[in-house]
XYZ file of C-alpha atoms in Angstrom:
679
model
C 141.005 172.654 78.595
C 142.201 170.185 81.243
C 144.962 167.845 80.217
C 143.992 164.154 80.339
C 146.464 161.313 80.479
C 145.959 157.805 79.201
C 145.342 156.555 82.745
C 142.723 159.185 83.466
C 140.851 158.373 80.280
C 140.298 154.834 81.607
C 139.028 156.063 84.971
C 135.427 155.021 85.533
C 132.845 157.490 86.819
C 132.341 157.543 90.603
C 130.436 154.523 91.867
C 126.968 155.035 93.268
C 126.976 155.210 97.057
C 124.841 152.676 98.947
C 123.947 152.660 102.617
C 124.426 155.128 105.451
C 128.233 154.843 105.546
C 130.945 154.653 102.925
C 131.998 151.167 101.740
C 134.699 149.241 103.579
C 136.226 148.007 100.323
C 135.695 148.611 96.610
C 137.991 145.739 95.600
C 136.948 143.862 92.479
C 136.707 140.047 92.570
C 139.795 137.991 91.751
C 139.918 134.760 89.788
C 140.103 132.740 93.017
C 136.899 134.466 94.215
C 135.107 133.393 91.038
C 136.285 129.795 91.471
C 135.130 129.774 95.106
C 131.753 131.213 94.096
C 131.261 128.441 91.539
C 132.157 125.874 94.199
C 129.612 127.506 96.502
C 126.894 127.130 93.856
C 127.748 123.440 93.396
C 127.628 122.904 97.167
C 124.205 124.577 97.442
C 122.540 122.551 94.665
C 121.990 119.280 96.590
C 120.150 121.209 99.321
C 117.339 122.186 96.942
C 117.806 125.936 97.275
C 117.559 126.479 93.521
C 114.250 126.039 91.753
C 114.041 124.395 88.337
C 113.093 126.676 85.446
C 109.979 124.604 84.758
C 108.696 125.101 88.311
C 109.443 128.819 88.150
C 107.422 129.140 84.937
C 104.501 127.365 86.625
C 104.634 129.910 89.452
C 104.576 132.771 86.957
C 101.630 131.199 85.124
C 99.651 130.685 88.342
C 100.311 134.229 89.569
C 99.190 135.528 86.170
C 95.893 133.648 86.499
C 95.431 134.972 90.029
C 96.150 138.515 88.842
C 93.515 138.226 86.094
C 91.063 136.836 88.627
C 91.614 139.904 90.859
C 91.003 142.290 87.968
C 87.832 140.445 86.995
C 86.580 140.474 90.599
C 87.250 144.209 91.021
C 85.345 144.945 87.791
C 82.384 142.957 89.110
C 82.480 144.866 92.423
C 82.681 148.157 90.532
C 79.618 147.281 88.438
C 77.660 146.242 91.525
C 78.398 149.649 93.059
C 77.233 151.497 89.911
C 80.515 153.163 89.021
C 80.717 154.931 85.629
C 81.622 152.660 82.719
C 84.713 154.748 81.962
C 86.032 154.026 85.461
C 85.161 150.324 85.294
C 87.154 149.839 82.089
C 90.341 151.170 83.720
C 89.702 150.233 87.355
C 92.663 147.855 87.491
C 93.700 145.929 90.549
C 96.900 143.952 90.934
C 98.659 141.093 92.717
C 102.071 142.053 94.113
C 104.499 139.552 95.622
C 106.912 139.971 98.516
C 109.074 137.824 100.762
C 111.490 135.194 99.442
C 109.723 134.876 96.070
C 109.950 138.610 95.352
C 113.570 138.668 96.522
C 114.295 135.801 94.138
C 115.623 133.428 96.806
C 112.690 131.013 97.223
C 113.434 127.305 97.386
C 111.737 124.341 95.728
C 108.084 124.092 96.744
C 108.196 127.266 98.851
C 105.043 129.294 99.552
C 104.376 132.586 97.770
C 103.563 135.717 99.780
C 101.191 137.937 97.812
C 99.278 141.195 98.241
C 95.986 142.037 96.556
C 95.816 145.808 95.917
C 92.379 147.266 95.193
C 90.957 150.776 94.607
C 89.130 152.745 97.301
C 85.597 151.527 96.530
C 86.500 147.870 97.266
C 86.087 147.053 100.935
C 88.061 144.572 103.012
C 84.772 142.761 103.671
C 84.407 142.260 99.894
C 87.779 140.529 99.827
C 86.773 138.033 102.511
C 83.337 137.346 101.032
C 82.908 137.748 97.277
C 86.569 137.162 96.362
C 86.713 134.154 98.678
C 83.608 132.759 96.979
C 85.111 133.430 93.541
C 88.273 131.530 94.469
C 86.227 128.554 95.669
C 84.760 128.195 92.173
C 88.188 127.835 90.520
C 89.035 124.230 89.726
C 92.766 124.928 90.149
C 92.214 125.810 93.812
C 92.875 122.628 95.781
C 92.525 124.088 99.265
C 91.213 127.417 100.528
C 91.378 129.003 103.955
C 91.189 132.623 105.012
C 94.281 134.327 103.538
C 95.634 131.052 102.103
C 95.084 129.665 98.613
C 96.581 126.427 97.301
C 96.747 126.537 93.507
C 97.996 123.264 92.026
C 100.877 122.448 94.411
C 101.766 126.009 95.437
C 100.467 127.659 98.571
C 99.837 131.381 98.195
C 99.285 133.553 101.277
C 97.275 136.609 100.225
C 96.993 139.902 102.109
C 94.648 142.716 101.139
C 95.183 146.483 100.908
C 92.784 149.158 99.696
C 94.451 152.315 98.386
C 92.873 155.774 98.342
C 92.879 155.716 94.531
C 89.993 155.466 92.064
C 91.966 153.088 89.829
C 95.074 150.919 90.241
C 97.539 151.526 87.372
C 99.703 148.687 86.067
C 102.943 150.595 86.741
C 102.083 151.400 90.369
C 105.193 151.706 92.575
C 104.316 150.756 96.138
C 107.483 152.443 97.444
C 105.759 155.812 97.001
C 105.118 157.054 100.564
C 102.223 159.247 99.422
C 100.172 156.062 98.891
C 99.955 155.683 102.665
C 97.905 158.853 103.109
C 94.336 158.294 104.314
C 94.819 154.540 104.758
C 93.756 152.566 107.803
C 96.470 150.830 109.811
C 95.532 147.362 108.509
C 96.189 148.395 104.920
C 99.466 150.073 105.899
C 100.603 146.857 107.576
C 99.557 144.821 104.546
C 101.570 147.096 102.255
C 104.627 146.942 104.484
C 105.882 143.557 103.247
C 105.984 144.653 99.596
C 107.435 148.065 100.431
C 110.262 146.571 102.514
C 111.107 143.903 99.926
C 111.174 146.439 97.072
C 113.355 148.833 99.104
C 115.871 146.070 99.862
C 116.215 145.254 96.160
C 116.758 148.946 95.365
C 119.390 149.343 98.090
C 121.842 146.617 97.032
C 124.587 147.271 94.445
C 124.227 143.965 92.572
C 121.025 141.939 92.862
C 122.494 138.666 91.545
C 125.354 138.717 94.057
C 122.894 139.619 96.812
C 120.593 136.712 95.917
C 123.279 134.053 95.828
C 124.745 135.266 99.122
C 121.313 135.328 100.743
C 120.572 131.781 99.573
C 123.782 130.613 101.245
C 123.161 132.514 104.489
C 119.536 131.358 104.764
C 120.586 127.723 104.272
C 123.349 128.135 106.862
C 120.891 129.683 109.359
C 118.351 126.884 108.874
C 120.998 124.178 109.180
C 122.260 125.789 112.394
C 118.764 126.147 113.870
C 118.757 129.945 114.119
C 116.072 130.685 111.513
C 112.845 131.514 113.347
C 111.434 134.961 114.036
C 108.678 133.630 116.287
C 111.138 131.875 118.629
C 113.454 134.863 118.988
C 115.975 134.227 116.217
C 115.850 135.969 112.813
C 113.239 135.527 110.105
C 113.695 135.784 106.344
C 113.437 139.577 106.049
C 115.994 140.100 108.852
C 118.542 137.794 107.225
C 117.912 139.593 103.922
C 118.649 142.987 105.509
C 121.887 141.745 107.102
C 123.059 140.386 103.730
C 121.983 143.628 102.011
C 124.067 145.658 104.506
C 127.065 143.429 103.771
C 126.575 144.036 100.038
C 126.522 147.801 100.668
C 129.831 147.627 102.553
C 131.476 145.526 99.811
C 129.663 146.715 96.646
C 131.971 145.022 94.105
C 132.411 141.699 95.904
C 130.855 138.463 94.670
C 129.104 135.754 96.701
C 132.113 133.821 98.030
C 133.621 137.017 99.422
C 130.279 138.375 100.632
C 129.521 135.228 102.671
C 132.877 135.594 104.435
C 132.398 139.334 104.967
C 128.905 138.701 106.341
C 130.380 136.679 109.199
C 133.186 139.189 109.669
C 130.839 142.162 109.940
C 128.234 140.659 112.240
C 130.552 138.674 114.503
C 132.126 142.035 115.368
C 129.004 144.210 115.288
C 128.522 146.183 118.480
C 124.966 145.275 119.348
C 122.568 146.870 120.161
C 123.656 149.450 117.588
C 120.989 149.161 114.867
C 121.543 147.849 111.347
C 120.155 150.394 108.864
C 120.084 150.172 105.065
C 119.183 153.861 104.607
C 118.628 156.982 106.654
C 115.157 156.892 108.240
C 112.781 159.381 106.630
C 109.875 161.187 108.265
C 106.755 161.425 106.130
C 104.658 163.448 108.588
C 101.959 160.769 108.597
C 102.225 160.380 112.380
C 102.775 156.621 112.198
C 104.792 154.955 114.974
C 108.392 154.299 113.916
C 111.354 152.678 115.668
C 113.261 155.379 117.531
C 114.836 154.689 120.940
C 115.242 158.429 121.508
C 111.460 158.808 121.536
C 110.114 155.363 122.478
C 111.447 154.005 125.788
C 110.448 150.432 124.897
C 112.718 150.531 121.816
C 115.726 150.960 124.113
C 115.347 147.391 125.304
C 115.656 145.832 121.835
C 118.824 143.753 121.864
C 119.572 143.256 118.165
C 117.726 145.942 116.168
C 117.554 145.467 112.396
C 115.444 148.285 110.987
C 113.214 147.950 107.921
C 114.044 150.519 105.205
C 110.452 151.477 104.282
C 108.321 153.990 106.191
C 107.092 153.397 108.876
C 110.451 151.955 109.947
C 110.160 149.033 112.360
C 112.533 146.717 114.172
C 112.160 143.292 112.558
C 113.916 141.532 115.478
C 111.988 142.678 118.544
C 111.616 139.017 119.609
C 115.377 138.528 120.072
C 116.339 137.703 123.666
C 119.625 137.613 125.558
C 119.990 133.881 124.913
C 119.068 133.908 121.230
C 121.464 136.798 120.573
C 124.266 134.954 122.395
C 123.602 131.854 120.294
C 123.560 133.810 117.011
C 126.715 135.818 117.764
C 128.551 132.603 118.627
C 127.359 131.087 115.330
C 128.617 134.196 113.481
C 132.056 133.671 115.057
C 132.124 130.017 114.109
C 130.988 130.906 110.582
C 133.863 133.389 110.352
C 136.384 130.752 111.442
C 135.079 128.255 108.862
C 135.001 130.757 105.977
C 138.534 131.851 106.899
C 139.569 128.221 106.379
C 137.648 128.036 103.096
C 139.370 131.139 101.704
C 142.726 129.614 102.665
C 141.758 126.326 100.906
C 141.874 124.476 104.246
C 138.176 123.517 104.101
C 135.332 123.084 101.642
C 132.002 124.947 101.563
C 130.235 121.815 102.781
C 131.774 122.381 106.228
C 129.831 125.641 106.577
C 126.531 123.830 106.046
C 127.192 120.919 108.387
C 124.375 120.811 110.921
C 125.651 120.906 114.506
C 124.035 118.405 116.859
C 121.938 120.501 119.229
C 121.280 117.414 121.329
C 124.965 116.889 122.129
C 125.624 120.562 122.841
C 124.040 120.804 126.297
C 123.817 118.497 129.295
C 120.395 119.621 130.493
C 117.185 120.200 128.546
C 113.617 121.275 129.125
C 111.184 119.389 126.888
C 107.822 121.028 126.130
C 104.983 118.903 124.794
C 101.748 120.202 123.301
C 98.937 117.758 122.574
C 95.404 117.886 121.207
C 92.780 115.225 120.367
C 92.556 116.032 116.622
C 95.008 117.121 113.940
C 93.057 120.330 113.241
C 93.111 121.276 116.929
C 96.800 120.356 117.146
C 97.673 122.819 114.383
C 95.920 125.651 116.231
C 97.263 124.637 119.629
C 100.855 124.177 118.431
C 100.743 127.578 116.723
C 99.686 129.267 119.955
C 102.179 127.406 122.157
C 105.054 128.083 119.737
C 104.239 131.801 119.617
C 104.660 131.973 123.406
C 107.809 129.871 123.871
C 109.956 133.002 123.718
C 108.179 134.160 126.881
C 109.373 131.010 128.648
C 112.917 131.556 127.331
C 112.846 135.145 128.591
C 111.684 133.957 132.001
C 114.380 131.269 132.207
C 117.033 133.844 131.278
C 116.118 135.880 134.348
C 116.764 132.913 136.627
C 119.911 133.719 138.578
C 121.240 130.180 138.109
C 120.789 129.983 134.315
C 123.335 131.380 131.871
C 121.616 130.366 128.641
C 118.263 128.999 127.469
C 118.507 127.885 123.830
C 115.314 126.726 122.123
C 115.640 124.544 119.030
C 113.326 126.015 116.317
C 112.682 122.527 114.957
C 109.726 120.746 116.538
C 109.343 116.975 116.680
C 106.550 114.414 116.947
C 106.234 113.552 120.616
C 105.732 110.065 122.075
C 102.121 109.283 122.882
C 101.049 109.180 126.496
C 98.531 106.443 125.780
C 98.852 104.312 122.606
C 95.186 103.377 122.767
C 94.021 106.993 122.702
C 93.863 109.185 119.578
C 96.224 112.044 120.340
C 98.413 114.404 118.323
C 101.539 115.611 120.120
C 104.352 117.996 119.238
C 107.550 118.573 121.178
C 110.143 121.374 121.493
C 113.499 121.115 123.235
C 115.253 123.912 125.157
C 118.938 123.501 126.051
C 120.007 124.924 129.416
C 123.392 126.098 130.671
C 123.651 126.531 134.432
C 126.109 128.874 136.067
C 129.090 127.206 137.699
C 128.658 126.915 141.439
C 131.823 127.733 143.366
C 130.702 129.081 146.719
C 127.889 126.677 147.423
C 127.997 122.998 148.289
C 124.344 122.445 147.402
C 122.289 124.633 145.117
C 118.565 124.217 144.491
C 117.076 125.568 141.280
C 113.288 125.801 141.150
C 111.868 126.365 137.660
C 108.288 125.858 138.776
C 107.337 129.529 138.572
C 108.888 129.971 135.122
C 107.047 126.985 133.656
C 103.763 127.778 135.356
C 103.646 131.435 134.297
C 104.263 130.277 130.712
C 101.464 127.691 130.770
C 99.111 130.181 132.425
C 99.743 132.628 129.609
C 99.037 130.032 126.916
C 95.829 128.803 128.523
C 94.645 132.338 129.191
C 95.019 133.321 125.566
C 93.456 130.070 124.340
C 90.415 130.632 126.529
C 89.967 134.262 125.572
C 90.397 133.609 121.853
C 87.787 130.835 122.166
C 90.094 128.179 120.689
C 90.572 126.100 123.846
C 89.136 122.584 123.610
C 88.933 119.588 125.902
C 92.221 117.636 126.147
C 94.425 120.437 124.805
C 97.424 120.015 127.091
C 100.944 121.279 127.766
C 103.563 119.197 129.569
C 107.074 120.204 130.622
C 109.912 118.062 131.916
C 113.618 118.206 132.655
C 115.678 115.671 130.689
C 119.407 114.935 130.748
C 121.316 114.568 127.511
C 121.761 110.812 127.936
C 117.968 110.381 128.193
C 116.987 112.251 125.008
C 117.169 109.113 122.859
C 113.976 107.877 124.503
C 112.037 110.904 123.264
C 113.574 111.901 119.941
C 113.582 110.200 116.514
C 116.785 108.224 115.918
C 117.907 110.293 112.921
C 118.040 113.431 115.079
C 120.681 112.053 117.439
C 123.546 111.987 114.964
C 126.419 111.224 117.303
C 126.577 107.473 117.855
C 127.222 106.637 121.453
C 126.154 104.043 123.964
C 123.063 105.420 125.617
C 122.270 104.897 129.248
C 119.510 102.404 129.866
C 118.201 104.676 132.574
C 114.669 105.747 131.693
C 113.518 109.334 131.473
C 112.116 110.053 134.903
C 108.607 111.305 134.446
C 107.411 110.886 137.994
C 104.639 113.368 137.463
C 102.496 114.488 140.338
C 99.666 112.423 138.892
C 101.980 109.360 138.972
C 101.498 108.538 135.301
C 104.290 107.215 133.115
C 105.176 108.054 129.542
C 104.534 105.749 126.634
C 107.195 106.170 123.990
C 105.227 105.437 120.866
C 104.868 108.366 118.519
C 102.601 109.904 115.961
C 103.832 110.424 112.437
C 103.643 114.182 112.252
C 106.738 116.332 112.038
C 105.871 119.990 111.800
C 109.176 121.350 110.501
C 111.890 120.140 108.185
C 115.454 121.382 107.946
C 117.048 121.463 104.484
C 119.452 118.589 103.968
C 121.254 117.237 100.917
C 119.149 114.957 98.761
C 121.683 112.208 99.298
C 121.148 112.276 103.049
C 119.816 109.244 104.886
C 116.040 109.081 105.035
C 114.241 109.767 108.279
C 114.029 106.710 110.462
C 111.112 106.287 112.835
C 111.529 106.345 116.581
C 111.796 102.916 118.146
C 109.027 102.498 120.657
C 109.973 101.728 124.218
C 108.395 102.104 127.599
C 104.854 101.214 128.518
C 101.609 102.826 129.486
C 99.807 102.124 132.683
C 96.538 102.562 130.823
C 94.929 104.724 133.481
C 91.299 105.656 132.988
C 91.384 108.861 134.999
C 91.418 112.074 132.944
C 94.868 113.438 132.186
C 95.558 116.854 133.716
C 95.974 119.861 131.479
C 99.555 120.346 132.685
C 101.740 117.451 133.795
C 104.852 117.771 135.857
C 108.368 116.398 135.878
C 110.456 114.961 138.645
C 113.082 116.512 140.860
C 116.465 115.607 139.407
C 119.856 115.592 141.095
C 122.660 117.052 139.022
C 126.324 116.524 139.777
C 128.340 119.714 139.603
C 130.808 118.055 137.265
C 128.036 117.778 134.687
C 127.219 121.471 134.691
C 129.334 123.271 132.117
C 129.106 126.718 130.551
C 130.000 127.031 126.843
C 132.172 130.003 126.002
C 129.400 131.843 124.207
C 131.020 135.256 124.363
C 134.428 134.101 123.210
C 136.597 136.979 122.096
C 138.788 134.887 119.809
C 139.234 136.154 116.278
C 140.112 133.843 113.443
C 142.240 134.267 110.379
C 144.338 137.089 109.075
C 141.506 138.529 106.993
C 139.379 139.493 109.972
C 140.939 142.759 111.101
C 138.760 145.312 109.318
C 136.831 147.857 111.350
C 133.065 147.672 111.055
C 131.192 150.967 110.702
C 128.323 151.269 113.148
C 125.309 153.488 112.759
C 126.469 157.018 113.236
C 123.114 158.742 113.237
C 121.477 156.628 115.929
C 122.551 156.858 119.570
C 124.276 153.799 120.952
C 121.865 151.861 123.100
C 123.127 150.235 126.240
C 121.561 146.844 126.835
C 119.474 146.628 129.983
C 121.436 145.190 132.904
C 120.974 141.536 133.825
C 118.398 141.604 136.590
C 119.114 140.425 140.074
C 116.586 137.713 140.791
C 115.631 136.829 144.339
C 113.571 133.684 144.701
C 111.686 131.976 147.453
C 111.545 128.286 146.607
C 107.982 127.386 147.471
C 106.460 123.958 147.782
C 104.364 122.979 144.772
C 100.686 122.787 145.567
C 98.615 119.907 144.280
C 95.105 120.856 143.294
C 92.519 118.171 142.935
C 91.529 117.452 139.377
C 87.870 117.387 138.542
C 85.683 116.182 135.708
C 85.029 119.672 134.363
C 88.743 120.469 134.283
C 88.802 121.451 130.628
C 86.346 124.289 130.949
C 88.535 126.600 133.018
C 92.185 127.575 133.131
C 95.169 127.108 135.449
C 95.942 129.384 138.371
C 99.429 130.793 138.613
C 101.700 129.675 141.406
C 101.966 132.231 144.174
C 104.593 132.765 146.814
C 107.474 133.271 144.398
C 109.278 136.543 144.941
C 111.324 138.002 142.089
C 112.486 141.231 140.571
C 113.185 141.728 136.921
C 113.996 144.224 134.241
C 111.177 145.283 131.929
C 110.184 142.769 129.303
C 111.312 144.021 125.940
C 107.755 144.387 124.691
C 106.486 146.129 127.801
C 106.784 149.586 129.267
C 110.003 150.043 131.287
C 108.025 151.032 134.377
C 106.350 148.251 136.333
C 104.169 148.182 139.371
C 104.638 145.631 142.127
C 101.700 143.673 140.822
C 103.215 143.467 137.348
C 106.535 142.215 138.697
C 104.910 138.951 139.692
C 104.287 138.103 136.026
C 107.189 139.903 134.423
C 108.049 136.897 132.264
C 104.741 136.891 130.438
C 103.365 139.224 127.820
C 99.775 139.736 128.909
C 99.130 143.102 127.304
C 96.448 141.739 124.987
C 94.944 139.174 127.336
C 92.161 139.834 129.847
C 92.420 138.667 133.428
C 91.769 135.073 134.431
C 88.166 134.006 134.913
C 86.909 133.988 138.489
C 86.804 130.163 138.794
C 90.080 128.870 137.363
C 90.557 125.201 136.536
C 92.086 123.141 139.356
C 95.207 121.662 137.814
C 98.357 119.830 138.804
C 101.229 122.297 138.605
C 104.514 121.865 136.793
C 107.242 121.132 139.320
C 110.757 121.214 137.943
C 113.312 121.425 140.729
C 116.990 120.742 140.136
C 119.635 120.219 142.825
C 123.237 121.073 141.927
C 125.666 119.146 144.166
C 129.383 119.810 144.251
């Protein structure tokens, strides 16, 4: 019989192991950690990240009604297909949730992501016909579009998956990999959101600590303009996996500590080593999974964060060189601030202060998308926004550009003609040019980069049959001191005397810009409820009121830039902050380290911009790409590493799913953005 001492009797059983490596620390929280966590909660409250209990109960009630509606619909389908009565009585059907609501980190008024799971005899076509019709009859449904239901004030996005089961039991666990057998790829993709969300919740040591930490990190990311999967930053599931990995490395820590450790871990992470929450498993279902040893294209992913459910995928394949640089720098600044907070030198509110993107850079590219109706604007803006990362990737390959940083927040754009009904949206991209030391005069021609981007957008719009007359894209170069003429006043936080110099918009069609604006703002960033209300943009400028049709793509003027104005932020600063930041971060041991692709050498021939005559039928065709620009580039991260000479000409655009241009492209005035850097 082993002898036990008093100390050994109090020893707790071994703690469950989470993640693919052992924890960095098992330290329990101290009293100061608890106080800091309470302060964190109080700081988060004004930002609306916590939902009231009453609103939560309404969500539960609405989802319950939707779940009953699904069961009723599936029974009706079963009867119409003459299934046995014994099967009909137990046929089931269920609504599952995923995303921020399932994780328990949704904010006030947030959408709900849902999945309708049906048995094998219910077809996808049934979902989009008979179930759609059934929803239309419900008085609670205020708005209904394909995949989207608005019940009362909540928007619910519904996916559909048909399982190879005769009935759907109430206790069905979607994490079971055997459910994927004999399913088509659309159903597997639909199931993926729920499977990933459920796996994340099962892979964290303490769900409450995980949720509070994730709320803080998501708010921080939104405030710092790095929350957008479509524009090459991270989306909700990626932020959740980074926080979950932090929780695995510090399983006993509470939120105040976990927020600090989050910045410590990922400011020092050796990208592109992947972030994994569990060892990848092979289910022998022959589905494509992320594996750089097998898939050459996976080797070009710059910041891989791998989903824990089979088939494992990289949730951050949109990340570019610039967006990764921006995020890593934000991680370092977050670490410095949380170091101060832990030393009682700063408050939590400092972490959530929104930096002024429009004071950060001296040069910007402004993209404007416009359409004649609000409905068309929504479609057009969605397409343009989904392709902006292609423009960023193209700008990154320019030998004179160090960084291209797109702000995920879009803004209402000034109208070109106040007398014409037009809906316009604007995005802003900050540019950092390389310092010029060996050259007295340096010309930078961005014409090719802009034109290849607009060609891609128009090509896809035409081929998806969504292109309409007067859907336009404009691009211009703007200096920092000129931004106040384009942006709403509340956006430009830093008060300074602005130059009275107007934004030069000497477009090739010689039109000027009217600085009135429409009232639409397509994205909001969380801010404290006590913050100053949005103030409208003061109108300035005038319209020449031209009657000639506006071209599909307008152009900006050539701008001279003094070398003293061109500065490069220290994005890859190696400074470390605070005495608590010396721990070593375990990288993924089972995956080979992936070397990032080398920065390409870009050779350019600056060609003169060609003016094509506009014609009355201009809106029925699409732009031609500019030719005569010679460049070499590394493979685009979504393309095969091998490229032919023909492909090199359009290396900045992802055209894999887009047919070739029609034979008679639209004659259009090209974007011409040429910058001259003078010493």
